[in-house]
PDB file of C-alpha atoms in Angstrom:
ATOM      1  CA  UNK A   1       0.000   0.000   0.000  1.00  0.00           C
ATOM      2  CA  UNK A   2       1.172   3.620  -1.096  1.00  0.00           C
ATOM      3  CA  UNK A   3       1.304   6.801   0.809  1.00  0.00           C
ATOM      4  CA  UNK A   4      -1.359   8.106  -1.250  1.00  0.00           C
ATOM      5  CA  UNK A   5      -3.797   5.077  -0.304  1.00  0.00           C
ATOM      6  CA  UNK A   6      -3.121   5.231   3.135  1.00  0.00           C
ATOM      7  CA  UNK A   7      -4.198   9.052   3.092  1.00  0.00           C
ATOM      8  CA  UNK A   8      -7.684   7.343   1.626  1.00  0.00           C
ATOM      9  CA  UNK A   9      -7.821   4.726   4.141  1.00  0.00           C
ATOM     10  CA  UNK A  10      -7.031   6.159   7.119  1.00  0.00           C
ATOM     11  CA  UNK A  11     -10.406   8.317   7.053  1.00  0.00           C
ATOM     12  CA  UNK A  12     -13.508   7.835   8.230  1.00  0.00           C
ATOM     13  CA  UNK A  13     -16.696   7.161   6.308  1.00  0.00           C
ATOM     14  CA  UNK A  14     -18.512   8.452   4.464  1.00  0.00           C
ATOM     15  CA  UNK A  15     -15.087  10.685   4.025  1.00  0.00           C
ATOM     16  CA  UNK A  16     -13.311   7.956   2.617  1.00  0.00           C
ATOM     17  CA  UNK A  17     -16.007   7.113   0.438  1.00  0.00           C
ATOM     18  CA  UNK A  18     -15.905  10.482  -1.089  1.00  0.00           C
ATOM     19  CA  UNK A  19     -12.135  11.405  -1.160  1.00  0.00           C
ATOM     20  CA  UNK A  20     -12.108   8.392  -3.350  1.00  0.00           C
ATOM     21  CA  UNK A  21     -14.432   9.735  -5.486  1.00  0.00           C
ATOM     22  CA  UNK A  22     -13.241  13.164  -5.560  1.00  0.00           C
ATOM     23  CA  UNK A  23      -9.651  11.439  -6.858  1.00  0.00           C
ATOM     24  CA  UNK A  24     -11.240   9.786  -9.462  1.00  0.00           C
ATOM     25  CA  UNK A  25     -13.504  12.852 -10.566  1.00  0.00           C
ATOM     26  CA  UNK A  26      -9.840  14.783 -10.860  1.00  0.00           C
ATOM     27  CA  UNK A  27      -7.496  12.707 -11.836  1.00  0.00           C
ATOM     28  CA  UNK A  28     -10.296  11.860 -15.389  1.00  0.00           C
ATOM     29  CA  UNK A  29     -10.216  15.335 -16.102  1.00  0.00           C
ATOM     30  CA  UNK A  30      -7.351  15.337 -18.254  1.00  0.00           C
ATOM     31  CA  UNK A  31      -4.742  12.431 -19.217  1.00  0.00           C
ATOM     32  CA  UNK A  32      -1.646  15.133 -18.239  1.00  0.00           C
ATOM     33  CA  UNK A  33      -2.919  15.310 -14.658  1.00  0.00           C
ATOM     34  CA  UNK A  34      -1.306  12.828 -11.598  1.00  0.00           C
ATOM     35  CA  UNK A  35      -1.355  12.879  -8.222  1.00  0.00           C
ATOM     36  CA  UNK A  36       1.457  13.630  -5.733  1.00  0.00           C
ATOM     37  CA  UNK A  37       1.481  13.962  -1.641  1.00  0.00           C
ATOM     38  CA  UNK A  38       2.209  17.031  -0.699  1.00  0.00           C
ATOM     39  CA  UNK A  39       2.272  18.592   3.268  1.00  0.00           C
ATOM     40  CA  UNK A  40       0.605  15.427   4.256  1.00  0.00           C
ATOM     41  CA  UNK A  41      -2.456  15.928   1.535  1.00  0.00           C
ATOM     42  CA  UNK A  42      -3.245  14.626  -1.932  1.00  0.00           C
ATOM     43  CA  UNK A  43      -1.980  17.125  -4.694  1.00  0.00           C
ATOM     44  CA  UNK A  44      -3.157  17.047  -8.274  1.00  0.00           C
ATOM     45  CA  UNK A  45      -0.569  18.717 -10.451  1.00  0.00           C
ATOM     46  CA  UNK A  46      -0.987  19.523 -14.285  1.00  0.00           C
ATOM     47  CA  UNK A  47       2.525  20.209 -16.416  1.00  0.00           C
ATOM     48  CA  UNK A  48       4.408  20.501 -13.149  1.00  0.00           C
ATOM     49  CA  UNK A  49       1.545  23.073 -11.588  1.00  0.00           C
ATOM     50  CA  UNK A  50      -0.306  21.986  -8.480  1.00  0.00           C
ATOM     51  CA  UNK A  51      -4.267  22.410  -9.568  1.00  0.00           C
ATOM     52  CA  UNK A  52      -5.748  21.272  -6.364  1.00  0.00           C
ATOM     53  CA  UNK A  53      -5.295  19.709  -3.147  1.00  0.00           C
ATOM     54  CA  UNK A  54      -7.710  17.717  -1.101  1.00  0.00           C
ATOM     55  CA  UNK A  55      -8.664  17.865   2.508  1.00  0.00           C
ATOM     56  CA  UNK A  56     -10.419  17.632   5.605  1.00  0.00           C
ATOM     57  CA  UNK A  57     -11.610  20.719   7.258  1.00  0.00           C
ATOM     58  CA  UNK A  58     -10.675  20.467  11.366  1.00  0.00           C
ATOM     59  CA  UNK A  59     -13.930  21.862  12.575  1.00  0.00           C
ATOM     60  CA  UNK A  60     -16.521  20.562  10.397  1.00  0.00           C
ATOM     61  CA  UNK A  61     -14.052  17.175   9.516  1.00  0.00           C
ATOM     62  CA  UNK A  62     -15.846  17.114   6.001  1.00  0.00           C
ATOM     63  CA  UNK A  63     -13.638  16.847   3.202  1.00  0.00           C
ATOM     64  CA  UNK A  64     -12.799  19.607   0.503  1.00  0.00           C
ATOM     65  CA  UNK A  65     -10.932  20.755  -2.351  1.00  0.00           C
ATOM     66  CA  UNK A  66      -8.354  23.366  -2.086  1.00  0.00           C
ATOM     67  CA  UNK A  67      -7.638  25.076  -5.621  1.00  0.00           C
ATOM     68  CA  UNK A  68      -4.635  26.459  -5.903  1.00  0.00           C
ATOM     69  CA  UNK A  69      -5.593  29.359  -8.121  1.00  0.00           C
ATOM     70  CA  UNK A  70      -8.937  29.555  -7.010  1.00  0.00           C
ATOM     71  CA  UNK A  71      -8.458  33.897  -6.863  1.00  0.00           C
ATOM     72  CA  UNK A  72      -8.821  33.125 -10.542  1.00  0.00           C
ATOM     73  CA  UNK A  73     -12.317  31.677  -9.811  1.00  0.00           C
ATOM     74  CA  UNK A  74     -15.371  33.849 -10.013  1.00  0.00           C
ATOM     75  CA  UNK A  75     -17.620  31.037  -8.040  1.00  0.00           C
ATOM     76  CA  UNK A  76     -20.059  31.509  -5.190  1.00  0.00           C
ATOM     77  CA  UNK A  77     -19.716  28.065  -4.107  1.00  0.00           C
ATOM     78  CA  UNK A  78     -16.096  29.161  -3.936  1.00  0.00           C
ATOM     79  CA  UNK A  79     -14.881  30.586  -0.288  1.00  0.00           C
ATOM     80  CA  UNK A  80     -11.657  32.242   0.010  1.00  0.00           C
ATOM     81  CA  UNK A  81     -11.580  33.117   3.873  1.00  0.00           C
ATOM     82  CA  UNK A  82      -8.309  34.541   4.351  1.00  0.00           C
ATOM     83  CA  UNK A  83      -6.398  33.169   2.109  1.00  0.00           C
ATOM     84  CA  UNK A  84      -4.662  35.663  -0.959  1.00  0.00           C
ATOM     85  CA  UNK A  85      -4.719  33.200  -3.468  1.00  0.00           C
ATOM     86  CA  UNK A  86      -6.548  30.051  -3.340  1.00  0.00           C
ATOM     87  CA  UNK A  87     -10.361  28.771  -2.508  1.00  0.00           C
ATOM     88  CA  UNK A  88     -11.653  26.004  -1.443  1.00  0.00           C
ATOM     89  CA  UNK A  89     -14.934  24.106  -2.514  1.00  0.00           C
ATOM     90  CA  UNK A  90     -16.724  22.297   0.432  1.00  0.00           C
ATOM     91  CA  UNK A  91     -18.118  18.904  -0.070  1.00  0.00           C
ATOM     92  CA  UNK A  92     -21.020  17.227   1.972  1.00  0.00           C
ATOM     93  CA  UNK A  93     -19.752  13.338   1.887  1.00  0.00           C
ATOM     94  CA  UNK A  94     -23.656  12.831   2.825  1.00  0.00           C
ATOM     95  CA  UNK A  95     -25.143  13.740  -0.666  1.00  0.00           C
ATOM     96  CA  UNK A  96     -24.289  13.362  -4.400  1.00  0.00           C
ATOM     97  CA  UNK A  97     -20.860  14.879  -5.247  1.00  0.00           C
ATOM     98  CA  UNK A  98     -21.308  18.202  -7.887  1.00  0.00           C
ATOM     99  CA  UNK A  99     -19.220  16.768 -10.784  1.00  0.00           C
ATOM    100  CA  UNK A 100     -20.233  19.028 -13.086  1.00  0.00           C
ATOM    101  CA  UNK A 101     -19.286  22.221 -11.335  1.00  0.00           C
ATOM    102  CA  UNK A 102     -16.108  20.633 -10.303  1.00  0.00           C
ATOM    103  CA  UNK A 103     -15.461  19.486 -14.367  1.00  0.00           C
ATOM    104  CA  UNK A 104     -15.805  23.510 -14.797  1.00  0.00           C
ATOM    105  CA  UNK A 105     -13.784  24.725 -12.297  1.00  0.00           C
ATOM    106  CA  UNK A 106     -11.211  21.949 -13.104  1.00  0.00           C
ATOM    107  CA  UNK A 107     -11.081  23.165 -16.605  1.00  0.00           C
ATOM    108  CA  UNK A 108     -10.887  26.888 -16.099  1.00  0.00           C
ATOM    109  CA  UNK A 109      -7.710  26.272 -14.209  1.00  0.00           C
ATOM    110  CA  UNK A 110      -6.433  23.726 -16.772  1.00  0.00           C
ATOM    111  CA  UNK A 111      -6.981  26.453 -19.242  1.00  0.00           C
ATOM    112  CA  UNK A 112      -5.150  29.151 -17.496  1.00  0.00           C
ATOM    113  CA  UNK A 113      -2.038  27.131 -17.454  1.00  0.00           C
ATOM    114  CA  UNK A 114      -2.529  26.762 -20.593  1.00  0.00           C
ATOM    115  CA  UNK A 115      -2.345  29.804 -21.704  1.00  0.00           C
ATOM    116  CA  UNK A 116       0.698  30.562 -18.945  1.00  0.00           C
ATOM    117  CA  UNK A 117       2.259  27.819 -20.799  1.00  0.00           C
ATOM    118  CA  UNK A 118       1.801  29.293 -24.099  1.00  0.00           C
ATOM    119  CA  UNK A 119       3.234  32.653 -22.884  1.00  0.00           C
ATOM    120  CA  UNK A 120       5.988  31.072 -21.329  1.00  0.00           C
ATOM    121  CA  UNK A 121       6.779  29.304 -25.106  1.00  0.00           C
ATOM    122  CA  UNK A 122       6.289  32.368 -26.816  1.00  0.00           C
ATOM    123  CA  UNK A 123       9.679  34.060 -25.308  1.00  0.00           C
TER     124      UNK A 123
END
């Protein structure tokens, strides 16, 4: 067993349940992205960028994402608290997961580094 399936199976249900899920919802999103551990957490990283992290929240111990450019993100299911530059979207491990936004938020980001990526070949 691997760190990253120990990070799975060490929680709680329904978390685990739905971490699981979560990792599968992300890691389909595109062929290019793969999963790391990084400060103790999954990390999703697309052409060496992290995209998204996932967690458990201390107080509420439901699980959610953490995107790393989330100030990018014009989302009311989006919170930013204090953080500068990322958001996080909460997930309720007691009903259905929302793919769909999480497809579109996913591929806002993807295509963001994208486009840094096409700057960056441009000079």
């Amino acid at each position: 067993m691997n760190e990253h399936q120990n990070f799975f199976l060490r929680q709680q249900e329904p978390n685990s349940s739905c971490l699981l899920a979560l990792r599968s919802i992300i890691l389909n999103q595109h062929v290019q992205i793969s999963e790391t551990l990084k400060y103790g957490m999954p990390c999703f990283v697309y052409a060496k960028k992290a995209v998204c992290y996932l967690w458990i929240d201390k107080k509420t111990t439901e699980p959610y994402i953490l995107f790393v450019e989330g100030r990018l993100l014009n989302n009311p299911e989006l919170e930013i608290g204090t953080r500068s530059r990322m958001k996080i979207l909460r997930i309720n491990p007691h009903i259905d997961i929302p793919f769909a936004l999480i497809e579109n938020i996913i591929a806002q980001l993807l295509a963001y580094y994208n486009s840094e990526l096409a700057k960056l070949k441009k000079k």
